[in-house]
Amino acid sequence: MQPILTDKVYYVGPTREYKSITRLFLDLASDSSPKTVYIDAGVYDIFREYKEANVPSPPDDVKSPDYFTYNVFLPLNTNLIGIGNVVLTFCPSPDEITYGESRTWSPLNIVGACHIENIEIRCKNGRYCIHDDGHNANQNTSHTYKHVRCVYEMSDIKDGKRLGFNKTVGNGMAQGTKFEFEDCTFQFAGGNQPAFYTHEDGRKDPENSPSLIFKHCLFLSSEDSDRALFLQNLATADLHILTRIESCCFLGGIYLHIYRDESAQHFDVTLINSGNPKQHVDREEENRYPIKVY
């Protein structure tokens, strides 16, 4: 798992030219050339950075795809690497954040090729810790994560509605995308919610299906959870999504979810040296990819 080869290098930190991660991402938004961003040790409050950068606030009736309009994104083809103990937080109080903001803003948003390394992300009252979903805009890209820790704490209730999406990682797989996670932790602190949530995007090229690889990762939900890893099928095409889970640990189970009746099961899951976590499989009698445990 190697970072993207780059010549351009940028730094963020208390003594650097850029002290705000959000400000740097906005300045590089139109730069799709390969680049590396190093973040100095420290705690970076991304919600405060959004407010200071005057990021437009989405309405409370915002639709899910509208996050493209209202978010700040990691520039395409970027290595984002922490130096020392780097923590990104997004934990506003209910009084500070609107319902629309909580359903749209995530501390790290990704739509294309990336390499993320040595970063901790903590979120409450936001959408996800990491939202990596290109909505098929950037196909055949590689997304790699190494030594990344994501912790999502159950969000608060405001005006009778639960804030946020209450999932640690929200991951949408475009055609031909490859996702690899090594030595990562995905932790939902507070109930039977996904520690890692992913879905395929619904495009129809079975010969170019996305893939998921996890090595030495922790999926931590609650002991009675059936969805520490939540794999959701949206597409009706005959896809085959290779899903390899090697030397990982689960607190909670694996859930294979069929989103609509005309969808089919596409995740071909193999567990190697990862125990035998509980499994929930929608329409198990029709599933041509039963979970394999070695």
PDB file of C-alpha atoms in Angstrom:
ATOM      1  CA  MET A   1       0.000   0.000   0.000  1.00  0.00           C
ATOM      2  CA  GLN A   2       2.044   2.907  -1.330  1.00  0.00           C
ATOM      3  CA  PRO A   3       1.095   6.600  -1.411  1.00  0.00           C
ATOM      4  CA  ILE A   4       0.448   8.331  -4.711  1.00  0.00           C
ATOM      5  CA  LEU A   5       3.677   9.488  -6.376  1.00  0.00           C
ATOM      6  CA  THR A   6       3.803  13.279  -6.159  1.00  0.00           C
ATOM      7  CA  ASP A   7       6.043  16.314  -6.586  1.00  0.00           C
ATOM      8  CA  LYS A   8       3.746  18.891  -4.956  1.00  0.00           C
ATOM      9  CA  VAL A   9       3.872  19.031  -1.149  1.00  0.00           C
ATOM     10  CA  TYR A  10       1.785  21.114   1.272  1.00  0.00           C
ATOM     11  CA  TYR A  11       1.811  21.393   5.059  1.00  0.00           C
ATOM     12  CA  VAL A  12      -0.901  22.211   7.591  1.00  0.00           C
ATOM     13  CA  GLY A  13      -0.103  23.015  11.204  1.00  0.00           C
ATOM     14  CA  PRO A  14      -0.052  25.677  13.924  1.00  0.00           C
ATOM     15  CA  THR A  15       3.250  27.110  12.627  1.00  0.00           C
ATOM     16  CA  ARG A  16       2.650  26.489   8.910  1.00  0.00           C
ATOM     17  CA  GLU A  17       1.346  28.795   6.198  1.00  0.00           C
ATOM     18  CA  TYR A  18      -1.902  26.826   6.310  1.00  0.00           C
ATOM     19  CA  LYS A  19      -3.359  26.421   9.778  1.00  0.00           C
ATOM     20  CA  SER A  20      -6.733  25.203   8.516  1.00  0.00           C
ATOM     21  CA  ILE A  21      -7.192  21.936   6.642  1.00  0.00           C
ATOM     22  CA  THR A  22     -10.451  23.238   5.204  1.00  0.00           C
ATOM     23  CA  ARG A  23      -8.807  26.388   3.858  1.00  0.00           C
ATOM     24  CA  LEU A  24      -6.121  24.373   2.082  1.00  0.00           C
ATOM     25  CA  PHE A  25      -8.685  22.021   0.543  1.00  0.00           C
ATOM     26  CA  LEU A  26     -10.697  24.979  -0.739  1.00  0.00           C
ATOM     27  CA  ASP A  27      -7.607  26.557  -2.285  1.00  0.00           C
ATOM     28  CA  LEU A  28      -6.698  23.289  -4.018  1.00  0.00           C
ATOM     29  CA  ALA A  29     -10.235  22.359  -5.033  1.00  0.00           C
ATOM     30  CA  SER A  30      -9.571  22.691  -8.771  1.00  0.00           C
ATOM     31  CA  ASP A  31      -6.134  21.011  -8.673  1.00  0.00           C
ATOM     32  CA  SER A  32      -6.434  17.364  -9.689  1.00  0.00           C
ATOM     33  CA  SER A  33      -2.693  16.787 -10.100  1.00  0.00           C
ATOM     34  CA  PRO A  34      -0.976  14.380  -7.657  1.00  0.00           C
ATOM     35  CA  LYS A  35      -0.057  16.055  -4.374  1.00  0.00           C
ATOM     36  CA  THR A  36       0.826  15.289  -0.747  1.00  0.00           C
ATOM     37  CA  VAL A  37      -0.595  17.129   2.247  1.00  0.00           C
ATOM     38  CA  TYR A  38       1.184  16.628   5.572  1.00  0.00           C
ATOM     39  CA  ILE A  39      -0.658  17.562   8.771  1.00  0.00           C
ATOM     40  CA  ASP A  40       1.382  18.412  11.855  1.00  0.00           C
ATOM     41  CA  ALA A  41       0.451  16.872  15.198  1.00  0.00           C
ATOM     42  CA  GLY A  42      -2.525  18.499  16.895  1.00  0.00           C
ATOM     43  CA  VAL A  43      -6.309  18.618  17.145  1.00  0.00           C
ATOM     44  CA  TYR A  44      -8.165  20.240  14.235  1.00  0.00           C
ATOM     45  CA  ASP A  45     -11.808  21.234  14.785  1.00  0.00           C
ATOM     46  CA  ILE A  46     -13.303  20.808  11.316  1.00  0.00           C
ATOM     47  CA  PHE A  47     -16.717  22.185  12.300  1.00  0.00           C
ATOM     48  CA  ARG A  48     -15.053  25.417  13.431  1.00  0.00           C
ATOM     49  CA  GLU A  49     -13.024  25.473  10.221  1.00  0.00           C
ATOM     50  CA  TYR A  50     -16.218  25.162   8.147  1.00  0.00           C
ATOM     51  CA  LYS A  51     -17.760  28.094   9.980  1.00  0.00           C
ATOM     52  CA  GLU A  52     -14.624  30.225   9.684  1.00  0.00           C
ATOM     53  CA  ALA A  53     -14.458  29.475   5.942  1.00  0.00           C
ATOM     54  CA  ASN A  54     -18.142  30.407   5.506  1.00  0.00           C
ATOM     55  CA  VAL A  55     -19.033  27.084   3.934  1.00  0.00           C
ATOM     56  CA  PRO A  56     -22.689  27.420   2.784  1.00  0.00           C
ATOM     57  CA  SER A  57     -25.147  25.910   5.255  1.00  0.00           C
ATOM     58  CA  PRO A  58     -27.514  23.347   3.704  1.00  0.00           C
ATOM     59  CA  PRO A  59     -31.252  23.591   4.392  1.00  0.00           C
ATOM     60  CA  ASP A  60     -32.882  21.234   6.863  1.00  0.00           C
ATOM     61  CA  ASP A  61     -34.720  19.463   4.021  1.00  0.00           C
ATOM     62  CA  VAL A  62     -31.450  18.809   2.186  1.00  0.00           C
ATOM     63  CA  LYS A  63     -31.428  15.713  -0.040  1.00  0.00           C
ATOM     64  CA  SER A  64     -28.629  13.193   0.411  1.00  0.00           C
ATOM     65  CA  PRO A  65     -26.930  13.796  -2.999  1.00  0.00           C
ATOM     66  CA  ASP A  66     -26.793  17.532  -2.217  1.00  0.00           C
ATOM     67  CA  TYR A  67     -23.720  16.943  -0.082  1.00  0.00           C
ATOM     68  CA  PHE A  68     -21.699  17.645  -3.253  1.00  0.00           C
ATOM     69  CA  THR A  69     -22.920  21.239  -3.175  1.00  0.00           C
ATOM     70  CA  TYR A  70     -22.404  21.983   0.501  1.00  0.00           C
ATOM     71  CA  ASN A  71     -19.200  20.170   1.489  1.00  0.00           C
ATOM     72  CA  VAL A  72     -15.452  20.682   1.290  1.00  0.00           C
ATOM     73  CA  PHE A  73     -13.631  17.782  -0.371  1.00  0.00           C
ATOM     74  CA  LEU A  74     -10.178  16.301  -0.300  1.00  0.00           C
ATOM     75  CA  PRO A  75      -8.713  17.382  -3.666  1.00  0.00           C
ATOM     76  CA  LEU A  76      -8.408  14.607  -6.228  1.00  0.00           C
ATOM     77  CA  ASN A  77      -5.225  12.497  -6.233  1.00  0.00           C
ATOM     78  CA  THR A  78      -4.073  13.531  -2.767  1.00  0.00           C
ATOM     79  CA  ASN A  79      -2.004  11.802  -0.102  1.00  0.00           C
ATOM     80  CA  LEU A  80      -3.214  13.046   3.288  1.00  0.00           C
ATOM     81  CA  ILE A  81      -0.651  12.029   5.909  1.00  0.00           C
ATOM     82  CA  GLY A  82      -0.523  12.845   9.598  1.00  0.00           C
ATOM     83  CA  ILE A  83       2.787  13.597  11.293  1.00  0.00           C
ATOM     84  CA  GLY A  84       2.581  12.375  14.871  1.00  0.00           C
ATOM     85  CA  ASN A  85      -0.742  12.434  16.728  1.00  0.00           C
ATOM     86  CA  VAL A  86      -3.233  14.082  14.350  1.00  0.00           C
ATOM     87  CA  VAL A  87      -6.907  14.249  15.346  1.00  0.00           C
ATOM     88  CA  LEU A  88      -9.734  15.722  13.283  1.00  0.00           C
ATOM     89  CA  THR A  89     -12.839  16.466  15.345  1.00  0.00           C
ATOM     90  CA  PHE A  90     -16.383  17.314  14.362  1.00  0.00           C
ATOM     91  CA  CYS A  91     -18.368  17.427  17.607  1.00  0.00           C
ATOM     92  CA  PRO A  92     -20.535  20.571  17.749  1.00  0.00           C
ATOM     93  CA  SER A  93     -23.237  20.874  20.372  1.00  0.00           C
ATOM     94  CA  PRO A  94     -26.874  20.619  19.206  1.00  0.00           C
ATOM     95  CA  ASP A  95     -27.220  24.379  19.687  1.00  0.00           C
ATOM     96  CA  GLU A  96     -24.305  25.039  17.320  1.00  0.00           C
ATOM     97  CA  ILE A  97     -25.325  22.899  14.358  1.00  0.00           C
ATOM     98  CA  THR A  98     -28.462  22.831  12.230  1.00  0.00           C
ATOM     99  CA  TYR A  99     -30.241  19.633  11.263  1.00  0.00           C
ATOM    100  CA  GLY A 100     -29.279  20.139   7.614  1.00  0.00           C
ATOM    101  CA  GLU A 101     -25.614  20.648   8.466  1.00  0.00           C
ATOM    102  CA  SER A 102     -25.584  17.507  10.622  1.00  0.00           C
ATOM    103  CA  ARG A 103     -27.031  15.461   7.748  1.00  0.00           C
ATOM    104  CA  THR A 104     -24.556  16.819   5.188  1.00  0.00           C
ATOM    105  CA  TRP A 105     -21.189  17.764   6.684  1.00  0.00           C
ATOM    106  CA  SER A 106     -18.499  15.191   7.466  1.00  0.00           C
ATOM    107  CA  PRO A 107     -14.973  16.016   8.689  1.00  0.00           C
ATOM    108  CA  LEU A 108     -13.438  14.242   5.688  1.00  0.00           C
ATOM    109  CA  ASN A 109     -15.157  14.022   2.287  1.00  0.00           C
ATOM    110  CA  ILE A 110     -13.639  12.131  -0.655  1.00  0.00           C
ATOM    111  CA  VAL A 111     -14.761  11.600  -4.249  1.00  0.00           C
ATOM    112  CA  GLY A 112     -11.676  10.261  -6.032  1.00  0.00           C
ATOM    113  CA  ALA A 113      -8.250   8.660  -5.769  1.00  0.00           C
ATOM    114  CA  CYS A 114      -6.579   9.140  -2.392  1.00  0.00           C
ATOM    115  CA  HIS A 115      -4.153   7.775   0.175  1.00  0.00           C
ATOM    116  CA  ILE A 116      -4.993   8.567   3.832  1.00  0.00           C
ATOM    117  CA  GLU A 117      -2.506   7.681   6.555  1.00  0.00           C
ATOM    118  CA  ASN A 118      -1.985   8.145  10.296  1.00  0.00           C
ATOM    119  CA  ILE A 119      -5.086  10.191  11.158  1.00  0.00           C
ATOM    120  CA  GLU A 120      -7.739   9.865  13.871  1.00  0.00           C
ATOM    121  CA  ILE A 121     -11.234  11.247  13.230  1.00  0.00           C
ATOM    122  CA  ARG A 122     -13.855  11.749  15.941  1.00  0.00           C
ATOM    123  CA  CYS A 123     -17.400  12.751  15.077  1.00  0.00           C
ATOM    124  CA  LYS A 124     -20.699  13.450  16.835  1.00  0.00           C
ATOM    125  CA  ASN A 125     -23.684  15.304  15.345  1.00  0.00           C
ATOM    126  CA  GLY A 126     -22.186  15.093  11.841  1.00  0.00           C
ATOM    127  CA  ARG A 127     -22.931  12.852   8.887  1.00  0.00           C
ATOM    128  CA  TYR A 128     -19.977  10.425   9.047  1.00  0.00           C
ATOM    129  CA  CYS A 129     -16.343  10.476  10.151  1.00  0.00           C
ATOM    130  CA  ILE A 130     -15.392   9.798   6.515  1.00  0.00           C
ATOM    131  CA  HIS A 131     -17.701  10.142   3.535  1.00  0.00           C
ATOM    132  CA  ASP A 132     -15.990   8.516   0.550  1.00  0.00           C
ATOM    133  CA  ASP A 133     -18.553   8.431  -2.218  1.00  0.00           C
ATOM    134  CA  GLY A 134     -17.957   9.582  -5.771  1.00  0.00           C
ATOM    135  CA  HIS A 135     -21.515   8.797  -6.947  1.00  0.00           C
ATOM    136  CA  ASN A 136     -19.776   7.207  -9.925  1.00  0.00           C
ATOM    137  CA  ALA A 137     -18.210  10.531 -10.939  1.00  0.00           C
ATOM    138  CA  ASN A 138     -14.669   9.172 -10.570  1.00  0.00           C
ATOM    139  CA  GLN A 139     -14.437   5.568 -11.753  1.00  0.00           C
ATOM    140  CA  ASN A 140     -11.532   3.112 -11.653  1.00  0.00           C
ATOM    141  CA  THR A 141      -9.791   4.929  -8.807  1.00  0.00           C
ATOM    142  CA  SER A 142      -7.768   3.599  -5.874  1.00  0.00           C
ATOM    143  CA  HIS A 143      -8.634   4.609  -2.310  1.00  0.00           C
ATOM    144  CA  THR A 144      -6.189   3.431   0.358  1.00  0.00           C
ATOM    145  CA  TYR A 145      -6.283   3.979   4.114  1.00  0.00           C
ATOM    146  CA  LYS A 146      -3.553   3.055   6.572  1.00  0.00           C
ATOM    147  CA  HIS A 147      -3.447   3.622  10.352  1.00  0.00           C
ATOM    148  CA  VAL A 148      -6.731   5.524  10.287  1.00  0.00           C
ATOM    149  CA  ARG A 149      -8.992   5.501  13.362  1.00  0.00           C
ATOM    150  CA  CYS A 150     -12.617   6.627  13.137  1.00  0.00           C
ATOM    151  CA  VAL A 151     -14.852   6.990  16.204  1.00  0.00           C
ATOM    152  CA  TYR A 152     -18.485   8.088  15.889  1.00  0.00           C
ATOM    153  CA  GLU A 153     -20.475   8.795  19.043  1.00  0.00           C
ATOM    154  CA  MET A 154     -24.291   8.548  18.950  1.00  0.00           C
ATOM    155  CA  SER A 155     -25.632  11.960  17.996  1.00  0.00           C
ATOM    156  CA  ASP A 156     -28.030  14.089  20.022  1.00  0.00           C
ATOM    157  CA  ILE A 157     -31.722  14.687  19.446  1.00  0.00           C
ATOM    158  CA  LYS A 158     -32.693  18.217  18.428  1.00  0.00           C
ATOM    159  CA  ASP A 159     -36.298  19.348  18.020  1.00  0.00           C
ATOM    160  CA  GLY A 160     -37.422  15.737  18.140  1.00  0.00           C
ATOM    161  CA  LYS A 161     -35.049  14.516  15.411  1.00  0.00           C
ATOM    162  CA  ARG A 162     -31.780  12.632  15.702  1.00  0.00           C
ATOM    163  CA  LEU A 163     -28.895  14.653  14.295  1.00  0.00           C
ATOM    164  CA  GLY A 164     -26.389  13.133  11.876  1.00  0.00           C
ATOM    165  CA  PHE A 165     -26.359   9.800  10.058  1.00  0.00           C
ATOM    166  CA  ASN A 166     -24.836   7.842  12.975  1.00  0.00           C
ATOM    167  CA  LYS A 167     -22.445   5.730  10.945  1.00  0.00           C
ATOM    168  CA  THR A 168     -18.679   5.846  11.286  1.00  0.00           C
ATOM    169  CA  VAL A 169     -17.769   5.532   7.600  1.00  0.00           C
ATOM    170  CA  GLY A 170     -20.120   6.060   4.675  1.00  0.00           C
ATOM    171  CA  ASN A 171     -18.633   4.557   1.542  1.00  0.00           C
ATOM    172  CA  GLY A 172     -20.139   4.488  -1.952  1.00  0.00           C
ATOM    173  CA  MET A 173     -18.345   2.433  -4.563  1.00  0.00           C
ATOM    174  CA  ALA A 174     -18.249   3.688  -8.128  1.00  0.00           C
ATOM    175  CA  GLN A 175     -17.506   1.460 -11.105  1.00  0.00           C
ATOM    176  CA  GLY A 176     -14.094  -0.179 -10.929  1.00  0.00           C
ATOM    177  CA  THR A 177     -13.036   1.524  -7.698  1.00  0.00           C
ATOM    178  CA  LYS A 178     -10.662  -0.289  -5.371  1.00  0.00           C
ATOM    179  CA  PHE A 179     -10.746   0.322  -1.623  1.00  0.00           C
ATOM    180  CA  GLU A 180      -8.038  -0.981   0.673  1.00  0.00           C
ATOM    181  CA  PHE A 181      -7.876  -0.489   4.445  1.00  0.00           C
ATOM    182  CA  GLU A 182      -4.907  -1.570   6.547  1.00  0.00           C
ATOM    183  CA  ASP A 183      -4.475  -1.291  10.333  1.00  0.00           C
ATOM    184  CA  CYS A 184      -7.643   0.818  10.617  1.00  0.00           C
ATOM    185  CA  THR A 185     -10.245   1.074  13.388  1.00  0.00           C
ATOM    186  CA  PHE A 186     -13.931   1.775  12.800  1.00  0.00           C
ATOM    187  CA  GLN A 187     -15.803   2.306  16.069  1.00  0.00           C
ATOM    188  CA  PHE A 188     -19.405   3.269  16.662  1.00  0.00           C
ATOM    189  CA  ALA A 189     -19.785   4.225  20.314  1.00  0.00           C
ATOM    190  CA  GLY A 190     -23.388   4.050  21.365  1.00  0.00           C
ATOM    191  CA  GLY A 191     -25.546   1.263  19.962  1.00  0.00           C
ATOM    192  CA  ASN A 192     -26.468  -1.081  17.150  1.00  0.00           C
ATOM    193  CA  GLN A 193     -25.240   1.115  14.302  1.00  0.00           C
ATOM    194  CA  PRO A 194     -22.723   0.383  11.531  1.00  0.00           C
ATOM    195  CA  ALA A 195     -19.062   0.878  12.311  1.00  0.00           C
ATOM    196  CA  PHE A 196     -18.452   0.699   8.556  1.00  0.00           C
ATOM    197  CA  TYR A 197     -21.196   1.207   5.959  1.00  0.00           C
ATOM    198  CA  THR A 198     -20.739   0.742   2.227  1.00  0.00           C
ATOM    199  CA  HIS A 199     -22.906   0.378  -0.864  1.00  0.00           C
ATOM    200  CA  GLU A 200     -22.240  -0.071  -4.559  1.00  0.00           C
ATOM    201  CA  ASP A 201     -23.399   2.830  -6.626  1.00  0.00           C
ATOM    202  CA  GLY A 202     -25.731   1.017  -8.966  1.00  0.00           C
ATOM    203  CA  ARG A 203     -23.926   1.353 -12.311  1.00  0.00           C
ATOM    204  CA  LYS A 204     -24.151  -1.591 -14.647  1.00  0.00           C
ATOM    205  CA  ASP A 205     -20.812  -2.999 -15.735  1.00  0.00           C
ATOM    206  CA  PRO A 206     -20.351  -6.478 -14.241  1.00  0.00           C
ATOM    207  CA  GLU A 207     -16.929  -6.758 -15.879  1.00  0.00           C
ATOM    208  CA  ASN A 208     -15.671  -3.770 -13.877  1.00  0.00           C
ATOM    209  CA  SER A 209     -17.018  -4.269 -10.370  1.00  0.00           C
ATOM    210  CA  PRO A 210     -15.525  -2.452  -7.371  1.00  0.00           C
ATOM    211  CA  SER A 211     -13.591  -4.288  -4.643  1.00  0.00           C
ATOM    212  CA  LEU A 212     -12.988  -4.035  -0.883  1.00  0.00           C
ATOM    213  CA  ILE A 213      -9.914  -5.243   1.023  1.00  0.00           C
ATOM    214  CA  PHE A 214      -9.501  -5.017   4.818  1.00  0.00           C
ATOM    215  CA  LYS A 215      -6.281  -6.082   6.569  1.00  0.00           C
ATOM    216  CA  HIS A 216      -5.639  -5.958  10.314  1.00  0.00           C
ATOM    217  CA  CYS A 217      -8.703  -3.780  10.977  1.00  0.00           C
ATOM    218  CA  LEU A 218     -11.072  -3.465  13.949  1.00  0.00           C
ATOM    219  CA  PHE A 219     -14.850  -3.203  13.454  1.00  0.00           C
ATOM    220  CA  LEU A 220     -16.316  -2.150  16.789  1.00  0.00           C
ATOM    221  CA  SER A 221     -20.040  -1.596  17.289  1.00  0.00           C
ATOM    222  CA  SER A 222     -21.798  -3.225  20.241  1.00  0.00           C
ATOM    223  CA  GLU A 223     -21.693  -6.813  21.380  1.00  0.00           C
ATOM    224  CA  ASP A 224     -25.280  -7.468  20.273  1.00  0.00           C
ATOM    225  CA  SER A 225     -24.927  -5.550  17.003  1.00  0.00           C
ATOM    226  CA  ASP A 226     -25.510  -7.379  13.740  1.00  0.00           C
ATOM    227  CA  ARG A 227     -23.990  -4.568  11.662  1.00  0.00           C
ATOM    228  CA  ALA A 228     -20.441  -3.723  12.653  1.00  0.00           C
ATOM    229  CA  LEU A 229     -19.825  -4.104   8.914  1.00  0.00           C
ATOM    230  CA  PHE A 230     -22.885  -3.144   6.849  1.00  0.00           C
ATOM    231  CA  LEU A 231     -22.778  -4.025   3.143  1.00  0.00           C
ATOM    232  CA  GLN A 232     -25.732  -2.701   1.169  1.00  0.00           C
ATOM    233  CA  ASN A 233     -26.812  -3.683  -2.334  1.00  0.00           C
ATOM    234  CA  LEU A 234     -28.428  -0.998  -4.489  1.00  0.00           C
ATOM    235  CA  ALA A 235     -27.638  -2.205  -8.009  1.00  0.00           C
ATOM    236  CA  THR A 236     -29.759  -4.537 -10.091  1.00  0.00           C
ATOM    237  CA  ALA A 237     -26.847  -5.378 -12.390  1.00  0.00           C
ATOM    238  CA  ASP A 238     -25.047  -8.697 -12.068  1.00  0.00           C
ATOM    239  CA  LEU A 239     -22.026  -7.393 -10.146  1.00  0.00           C
ATOM    240  CA  HIS A 240     -19.342  -9.350  -8.294  1.00  0.00           C
ATOM    241  CA  ILE A 241     -17.761  -7.295  -5.520  1.00  0.00           C
ATOM    242  CA  LEU A 242     -14.705  -9.043  -4.134  1.00  0.00           C
ATOM    243  CA  THR A 243     -14.664  -8.392  -0.366  1.00  0.00           C
ATOM    244  CA  ARG A 244     -11.636  -9.811   1.446  1.00  0.00           C
ATOM    245  CA  ILE A 245     -11.303  -9.477   5.222  1.00  0.00           C
ATOM    246  CA  GLU A 246      -7.942 -10.673   6.522  1.00  0.00           C
ATOM    247  CA  SER A 247      -6.734 -10.809  10.154  1.00  0.00           C
ATOM    248  CA  CYS A 248      -9.458  -8.455  11.386  1.00  0.00           C
ATOM    249  CA  CYS A 249     -11.422  -8.312  14.649  1.00  0.00           C
ATOM    250  CA  PHE A 250     -15.180  -7.767  15.093  1.00  0.00           C
ATOM    251  CA  LEU A 251     -17.334  -6.560  17.958  1.00  0.00           C
ATOM    252  CA  GLY A 252     -20.672  -7.101  16.307  1.00  0.00           C
ATOM    253  CA  GLY A 253     -21.619  -8.834  13.099  1.00  0.00           C
ATOM    254  CA  ILE A 254     -21.761  -8.541   9.315  1.00  0.00           C
ATOM    255  CA  TYR A 255     -24.997  -7.496   7.616  1.00  0.00           C
ATOM    256  CA  LEU A 256     -25.637  -8.088   3.897  1.00  0.00           C
ATOM    257  CA  HIS A 257     -28.579  -5.831   3.093  1.00  0.00           C
ATOM    258  CA  ILE A 258     -30.766  -5.803  -0.022  1.00  0.00           C
ATOM    259  CA  TYR A 259     -31.990  -2.230  -0.479  1.00  0.00           C
ATOM    260  CA  ARG A 260     -34.816  -2.896  -2.955  1.00  0.00           C
ATOM    261  CA  ASP A 261     -36.630  -6.009  -4.144  1.00  0.00           C
ATOM    262  CA  GLU A 262     -35.104  -5.926  -7.620  1.00  0.00           C
ATOM    263  CA  SER A 263     -31.563  -5.740  -6.223  1.00  0.00           C
ATOM    264  CA  ALA A 264     -29.367  -8.795  -5.839  1.00  0.00           C
ATOM    265  CA  GLN A 265     -26.522  -9.819  -3.560  1.00  0.00           C
ATOM    266  CA  HIS A 266     -23.179  -8.635  -4.989  1.00  0.00           C
ATOM    267  CA  PHE A 267     -20.703  -8.801  -2.089  1.00  0.00           C
ATOM    268  CA  ASP A 268     -18.546 -11.925  -2.220  1.00  0.00           C
ATOM    269  CA  VAL A 269     -17.174 -11.934   1.332  1.00  0.00           C
ATOM    270  CA  THR A 270     -14.219 -14.017   2.480  1.00  0.00           C
ATOM    271  CA  LEU A 271     -13.033 -13.908   6.105  1.00  0.00           C
ATOM    272  CA  ILE A 272      -9.477 -15.113   6.715  1.00  0.00           C
ATOM    273  CA  ASN A 273      -8.151 -15.392  10.263  1.00  0.00           C
ATOM    274  CA  SER A 274     -10.896 -13.010  11.410  1.00  0.00           C
ATOM    275  CA  GLY A 275     -13.061 -15.226  13.600  1.00  0.00           C
ATOM    276  CA  ASN A 276     -16.631 -16.044  12.677  1.00  0.00           C
ATOM    277  CA  PRO A 277     -18.749 -12.986  13.474  1.00  0.00           C
ATOM    278  CA  LYS A 278     -22.524 -13.289  13.466  1.00  0.00           C
ATOM    279  CA  GLN A 279     -24.080 -12.868  10.048  1.00  0.00           C
ATOM    280  CA  HIS A 280     -27.351 -11.416   8.821  1.00  0.00           C
ATOM    281  CA  VAL A 281     -28.015 -12.044   5.136  1.00  0.00           C
ATOM    282  CA  ASP A 282     -31.154 -10.751   3.415  1.00  0.00           C
ATOM    283  CA  ARG A 283     -32.828 -13.376   1.205  1.00  0.00           C
ATOM    284  CA  GLU A 284     -30.184 -15.897   2.198  1.00  0.00           C
ATOM    285  CA  GLU A 285     -31.820 -18.629   0.096  1.00  0.00           C
ATOM    286  CA  GLU A 286     -31.105 -16.579  -3.056  1.00  0.00           C
ATOM    287  CA  ASN A 287     -27.570 -15.610  -2.119  1.00  0.00           C
ATOM    288  CA  ARG A 288     -25.019 -16.971  -4.585  1.00  0.00           C
ATOM    289  CA  TYR A 289     -22.162 -15.515  -2.507  1.00  0.00           C
ATOM    290  CA  PRO A 290     -22.429 -17.067   0.955  1.00  0.00           C
ATOM    291  CA  ILE A 291     -19.889 -15.675   3.406  1.00  0.00           C
ATOM    292  CA  LYS A 292     -16.784 -17.867   3.479  1.00  0.00           C
ATOM    293  CA  VAL A 293     -14.831 -18.274   6.744  1.00  0.00           C
ATOM    294  CA  TYR A 294     -11.267 -19.635   6.884  1.00  0.00           C
TER     295      TYR A 294
END
